[in-house]
XYZ file of C-alpha atoms in Angstrom:
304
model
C -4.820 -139.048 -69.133
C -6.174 -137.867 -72.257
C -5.211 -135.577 -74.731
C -5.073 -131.625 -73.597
C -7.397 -129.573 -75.531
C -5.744 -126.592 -77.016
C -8.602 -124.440 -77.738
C -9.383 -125.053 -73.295
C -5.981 -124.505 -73.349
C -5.693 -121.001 -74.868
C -8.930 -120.440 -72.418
C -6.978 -121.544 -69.651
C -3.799 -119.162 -70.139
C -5.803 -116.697 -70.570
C -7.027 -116.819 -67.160
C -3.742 -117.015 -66.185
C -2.753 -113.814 -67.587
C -5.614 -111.869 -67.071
C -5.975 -113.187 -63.426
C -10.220 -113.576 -64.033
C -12.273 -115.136 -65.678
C -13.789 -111.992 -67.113
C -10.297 -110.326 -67.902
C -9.977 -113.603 -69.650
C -13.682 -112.764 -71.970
C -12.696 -109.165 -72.782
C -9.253 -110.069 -74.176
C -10.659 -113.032 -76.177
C -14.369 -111.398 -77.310
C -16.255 -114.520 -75.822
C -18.875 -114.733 -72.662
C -17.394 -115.477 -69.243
C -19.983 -118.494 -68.941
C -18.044 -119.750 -72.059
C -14.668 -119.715 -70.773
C -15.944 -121.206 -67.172
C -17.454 -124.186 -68.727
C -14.700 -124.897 -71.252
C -12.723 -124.552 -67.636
C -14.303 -127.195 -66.048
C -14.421 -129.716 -68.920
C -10.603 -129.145 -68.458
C -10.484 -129.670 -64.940
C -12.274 -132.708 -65.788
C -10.158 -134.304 -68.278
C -7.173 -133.665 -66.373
C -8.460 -134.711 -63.063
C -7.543 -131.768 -61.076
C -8.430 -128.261 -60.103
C -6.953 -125.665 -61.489
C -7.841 -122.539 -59.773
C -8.867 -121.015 -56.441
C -11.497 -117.961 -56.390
C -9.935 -115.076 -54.205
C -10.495 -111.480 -53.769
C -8.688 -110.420 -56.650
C -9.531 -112.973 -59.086
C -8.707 -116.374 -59.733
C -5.639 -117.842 -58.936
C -3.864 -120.744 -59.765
C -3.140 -123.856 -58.290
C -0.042 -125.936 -58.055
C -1.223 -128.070 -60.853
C -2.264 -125.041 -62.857
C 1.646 -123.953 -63.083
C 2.257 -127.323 -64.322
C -0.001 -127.137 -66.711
C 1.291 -123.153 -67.844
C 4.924 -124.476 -68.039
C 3.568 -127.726 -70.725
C 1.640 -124.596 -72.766
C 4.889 -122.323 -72.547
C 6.751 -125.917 -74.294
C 4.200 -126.567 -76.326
C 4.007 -123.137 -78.085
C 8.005 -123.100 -78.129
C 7.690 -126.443 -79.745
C 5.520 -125.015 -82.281
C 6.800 -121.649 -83.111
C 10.350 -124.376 -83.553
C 8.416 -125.966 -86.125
C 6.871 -123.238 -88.331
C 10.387 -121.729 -88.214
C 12.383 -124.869 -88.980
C 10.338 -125.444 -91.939
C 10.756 -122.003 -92.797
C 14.470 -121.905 -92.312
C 15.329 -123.733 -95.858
C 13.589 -120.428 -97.699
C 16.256 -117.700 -95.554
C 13.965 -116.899 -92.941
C 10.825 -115.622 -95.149
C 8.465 -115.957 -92.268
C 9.048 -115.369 -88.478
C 8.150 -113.108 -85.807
C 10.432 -111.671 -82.884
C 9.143 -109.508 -79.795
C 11.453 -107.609 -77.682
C 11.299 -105.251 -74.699
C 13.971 -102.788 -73.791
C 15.039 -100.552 -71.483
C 15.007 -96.650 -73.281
C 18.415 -96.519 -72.853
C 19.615 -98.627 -75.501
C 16.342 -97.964 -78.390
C 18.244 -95.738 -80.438
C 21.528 -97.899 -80.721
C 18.711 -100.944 -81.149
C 16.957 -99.353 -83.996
C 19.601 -97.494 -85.878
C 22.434 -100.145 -85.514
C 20.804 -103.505 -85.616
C 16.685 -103.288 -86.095
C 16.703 -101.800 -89.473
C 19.670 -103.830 -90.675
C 17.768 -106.448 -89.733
C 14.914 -105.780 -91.241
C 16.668 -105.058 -94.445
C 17.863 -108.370 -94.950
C 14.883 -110.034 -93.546
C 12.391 -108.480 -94.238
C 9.271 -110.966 -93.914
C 10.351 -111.293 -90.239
C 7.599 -109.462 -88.042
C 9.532 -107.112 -85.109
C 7.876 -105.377 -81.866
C 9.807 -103.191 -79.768
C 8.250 -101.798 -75.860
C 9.913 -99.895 -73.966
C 9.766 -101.175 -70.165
C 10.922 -100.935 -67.366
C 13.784 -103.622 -65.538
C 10.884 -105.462 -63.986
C 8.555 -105.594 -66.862
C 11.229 -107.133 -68.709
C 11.978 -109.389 -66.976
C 8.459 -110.740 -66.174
C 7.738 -110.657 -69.994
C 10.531 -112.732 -71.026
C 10.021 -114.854 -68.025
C 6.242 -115.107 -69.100
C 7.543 -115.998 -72.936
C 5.076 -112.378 -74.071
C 8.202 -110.937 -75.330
C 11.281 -113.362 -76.804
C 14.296 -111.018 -76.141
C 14.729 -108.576 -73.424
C 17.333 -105.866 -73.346
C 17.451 -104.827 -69.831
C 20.151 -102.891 -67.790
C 21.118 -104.940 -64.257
C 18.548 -107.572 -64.040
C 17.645 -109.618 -61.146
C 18.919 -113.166 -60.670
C 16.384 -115.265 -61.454
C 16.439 -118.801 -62.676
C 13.886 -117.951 -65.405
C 15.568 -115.846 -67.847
C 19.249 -116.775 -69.175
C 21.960 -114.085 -70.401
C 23.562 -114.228 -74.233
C 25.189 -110.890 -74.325
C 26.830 -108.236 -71.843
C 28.305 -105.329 -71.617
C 29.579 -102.799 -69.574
C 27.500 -99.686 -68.986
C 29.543 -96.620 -67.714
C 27.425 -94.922 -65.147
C 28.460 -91.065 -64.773
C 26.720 -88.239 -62.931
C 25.186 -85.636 -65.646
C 24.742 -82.054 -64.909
C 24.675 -78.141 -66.906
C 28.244 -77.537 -68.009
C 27.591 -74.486 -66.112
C 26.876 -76.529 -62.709
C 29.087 -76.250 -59.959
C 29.678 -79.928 -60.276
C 30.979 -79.712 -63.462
C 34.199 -77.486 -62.601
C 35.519 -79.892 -60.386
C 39.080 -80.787 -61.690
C 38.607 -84.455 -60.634
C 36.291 -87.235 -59.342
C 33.346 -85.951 -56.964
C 31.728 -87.903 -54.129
C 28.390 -89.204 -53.686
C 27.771 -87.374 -50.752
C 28.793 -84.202 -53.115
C 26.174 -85.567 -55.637
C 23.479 -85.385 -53.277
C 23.724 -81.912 -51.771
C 21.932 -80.915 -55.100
C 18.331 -81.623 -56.610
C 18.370 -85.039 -58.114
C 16.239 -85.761 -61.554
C 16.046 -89.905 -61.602
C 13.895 -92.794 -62.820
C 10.979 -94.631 -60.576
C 12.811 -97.124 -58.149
C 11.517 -100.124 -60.353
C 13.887 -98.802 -63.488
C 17.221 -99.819 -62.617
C 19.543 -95.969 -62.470
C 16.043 -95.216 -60.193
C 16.863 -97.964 -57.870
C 20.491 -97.316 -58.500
C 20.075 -93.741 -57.239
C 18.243 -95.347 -54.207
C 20.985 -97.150 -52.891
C 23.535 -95.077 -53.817
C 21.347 -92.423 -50.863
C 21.293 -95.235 -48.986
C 24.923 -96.089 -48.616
C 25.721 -92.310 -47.532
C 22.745 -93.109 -44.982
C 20.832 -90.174 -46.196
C 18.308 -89.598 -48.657
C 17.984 -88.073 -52.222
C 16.396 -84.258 -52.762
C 14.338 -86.134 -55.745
C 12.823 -83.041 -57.745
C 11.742 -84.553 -60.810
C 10.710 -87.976 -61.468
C 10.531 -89.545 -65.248
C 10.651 -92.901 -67.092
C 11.920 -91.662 -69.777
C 15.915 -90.561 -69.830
C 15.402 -88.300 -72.645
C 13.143 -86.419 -70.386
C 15.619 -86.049 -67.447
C 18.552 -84.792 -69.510
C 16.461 -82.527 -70.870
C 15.327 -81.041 -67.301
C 19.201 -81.374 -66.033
C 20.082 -78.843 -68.870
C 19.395 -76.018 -67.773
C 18.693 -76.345 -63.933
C 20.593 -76.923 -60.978
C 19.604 -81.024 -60.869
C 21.904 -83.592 -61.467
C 21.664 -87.075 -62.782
C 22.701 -90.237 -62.685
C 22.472 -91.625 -66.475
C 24.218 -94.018 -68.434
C 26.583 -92.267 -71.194
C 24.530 -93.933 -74.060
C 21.294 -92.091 -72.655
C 22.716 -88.542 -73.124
C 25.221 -89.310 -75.964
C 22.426 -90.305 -77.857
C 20.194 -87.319 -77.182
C 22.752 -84.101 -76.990
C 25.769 -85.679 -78.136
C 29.331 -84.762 -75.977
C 28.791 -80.755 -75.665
C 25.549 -80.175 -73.688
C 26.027 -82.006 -70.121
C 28.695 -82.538 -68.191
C 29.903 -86.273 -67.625
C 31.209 -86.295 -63.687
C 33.004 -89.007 -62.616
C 31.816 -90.078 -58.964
C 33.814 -92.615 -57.280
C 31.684 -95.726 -55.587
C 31.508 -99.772 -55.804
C 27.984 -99.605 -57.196
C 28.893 -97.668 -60.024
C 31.038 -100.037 -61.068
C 30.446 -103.326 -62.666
C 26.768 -102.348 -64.317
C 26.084 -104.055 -66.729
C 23.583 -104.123 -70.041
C 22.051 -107.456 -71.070
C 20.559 -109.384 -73.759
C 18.449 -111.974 -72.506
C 15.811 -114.565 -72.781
C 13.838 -117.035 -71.433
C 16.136 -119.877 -69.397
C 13.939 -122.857 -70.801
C 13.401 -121.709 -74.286
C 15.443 -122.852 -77.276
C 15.752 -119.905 -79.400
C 14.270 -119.877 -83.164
C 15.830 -119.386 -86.129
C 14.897 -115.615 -86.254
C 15.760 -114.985 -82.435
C 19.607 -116.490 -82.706
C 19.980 -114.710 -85.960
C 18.807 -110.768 -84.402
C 20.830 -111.645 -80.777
C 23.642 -112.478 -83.308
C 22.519 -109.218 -85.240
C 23.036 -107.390 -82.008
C 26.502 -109.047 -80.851
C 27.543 -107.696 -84.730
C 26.335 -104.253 -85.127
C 25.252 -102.936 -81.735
C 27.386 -100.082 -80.452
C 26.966 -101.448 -76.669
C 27.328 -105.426 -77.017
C 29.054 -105.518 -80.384
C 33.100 -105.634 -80.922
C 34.834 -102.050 -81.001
């Protein structure tokens, strides 16, 4: 077989993440016409074909994930390099992408990001905020290097550094009838009242989902928001409840706005945050050093 060209190469994951041939042009400011022929010199150096035209695009073939797990290695191997030869001069060049659920941004930022970046400060950062299944996908797919990501899937693809338990309470006014019971309140309790949650593809959306489902009944969903900021804010005042994460309202209103209820259930127990990444990448210099950053100084995955 001969050598794999890496400029048909870029051309070729392109494809793959753009699922066309003319997503493929747009992102890289070329001609489709280039990118197809460049496609099919590649198809003939390697001897096979690499994609299958569909309805909604072009998809890959069997061989075509072989070849997208050698350019995942081969771009590991080389970011390993650059970093390596990098590492004798304290990390003066480096780049780290990560994706996070909203939940844990400020505690990200404030505790470990600009620490961080104060000690290393030629090291490029990203931050997105996604949701559980973007995050996953993204560090699956090697776009982002570190995921921070409440309850993930199982999936062979992404491997676990850090965890940490993630106290799930029901949030409501302190002037809610909720929030004068004397002890623990019921999910079925919960649910008599107007519920303010996440889509079903965040996790506490899908959370709230099967919570409803386990009382076989469904939630009185009034307000709908990716963003947890957003929902304590509409709980405040109203007559909705929430389920939330502690760190989501701590963070925003501190101990004195909301109410905290405890509701006893199994799936509110055992929830966990995670710091993860991809299962078959060795981490760089600059990606063992933040996760260690994290384990140090985070309020959520660092010692108390």
């Amino acid at each position: 077989m001969q050598e794999v060209n890496q400029r048909r190469l870029r051309y070729f994951y392109n494809v793959v993440v753009s699922g066309s041939i003319r997503g493929a042009a747009e992102v890289l400011n070329t001609a489709p016409s280039v990118i197809t022929r460049q496609l099919r010199l590649l198809e003939q150096e390697l001897g096979v074909k690499l994609f299958e035209r569909d309805v909604s695009g072009s998809k890959p073939t069997e061989a075509a994930q072989f070849l997208l797990d050698y350019w995942h290695s081969s771009r590991v191997l080389i970011e390993i390099l650059e970093e390596r030869i990098e590492e004798t001069q304290e990390l003066k060049r480096g780049r780290v992408f990560v994706a996070l659920s909203e939940g844990f941004l400020d505690d990200f930022v404030d505790n470990v990001l600009m620490r961080f970046n104060r000690d290393f400060p030629k090291i490029e950062l990203a931050v997105n905020v996604l949701s559980v299944g973007e995050i996953v996908e993204q560090v699956a797919s090697d776009i982002v290097h570190i995921g921070i990501v409440f309850n993930p899937p199982n999936t062979p693809h992404i491997k676990p550094f850090l965890h940490a338990n993630v106290p799930i309470r029901l949030f409501a006014s302190t002037e809610h009838p909720l929030a004068k019971s004397k002890g623990p309140v019921t999910v079925a309790e919960a649910l008599r009242y107007p519920i303010a949650t996440m889509p079903h593809i965040f996790g506490l959306g899908r959370l709230t989902e099967l919570l409803a489902e386990s009382e076989r009944t469904s939630a009185n969903v009034v307000f709908t928001s990716n963003s947890a900021r957003s929902i304590a804010h509409f709980i405040r005042n109203g007559t909705a409840v929430s389920f939330l994460g502690s760190r989501h309202v701590v963070a925003e209103f501190g101990d004195t706005t909301l109410a905290a209820i405890e509701v006893k259930h199994p799936l509110l127990e055992g929830n966990y945050a995670n710091v993860v990444a991809r299962a078959e990448r060795t981490p760089t210099k600059a990606m063992s050093t933040l996760i260690d950053y994290i384990a140090r100084y985070s309020e959520i995955f660092g010692a108390p």
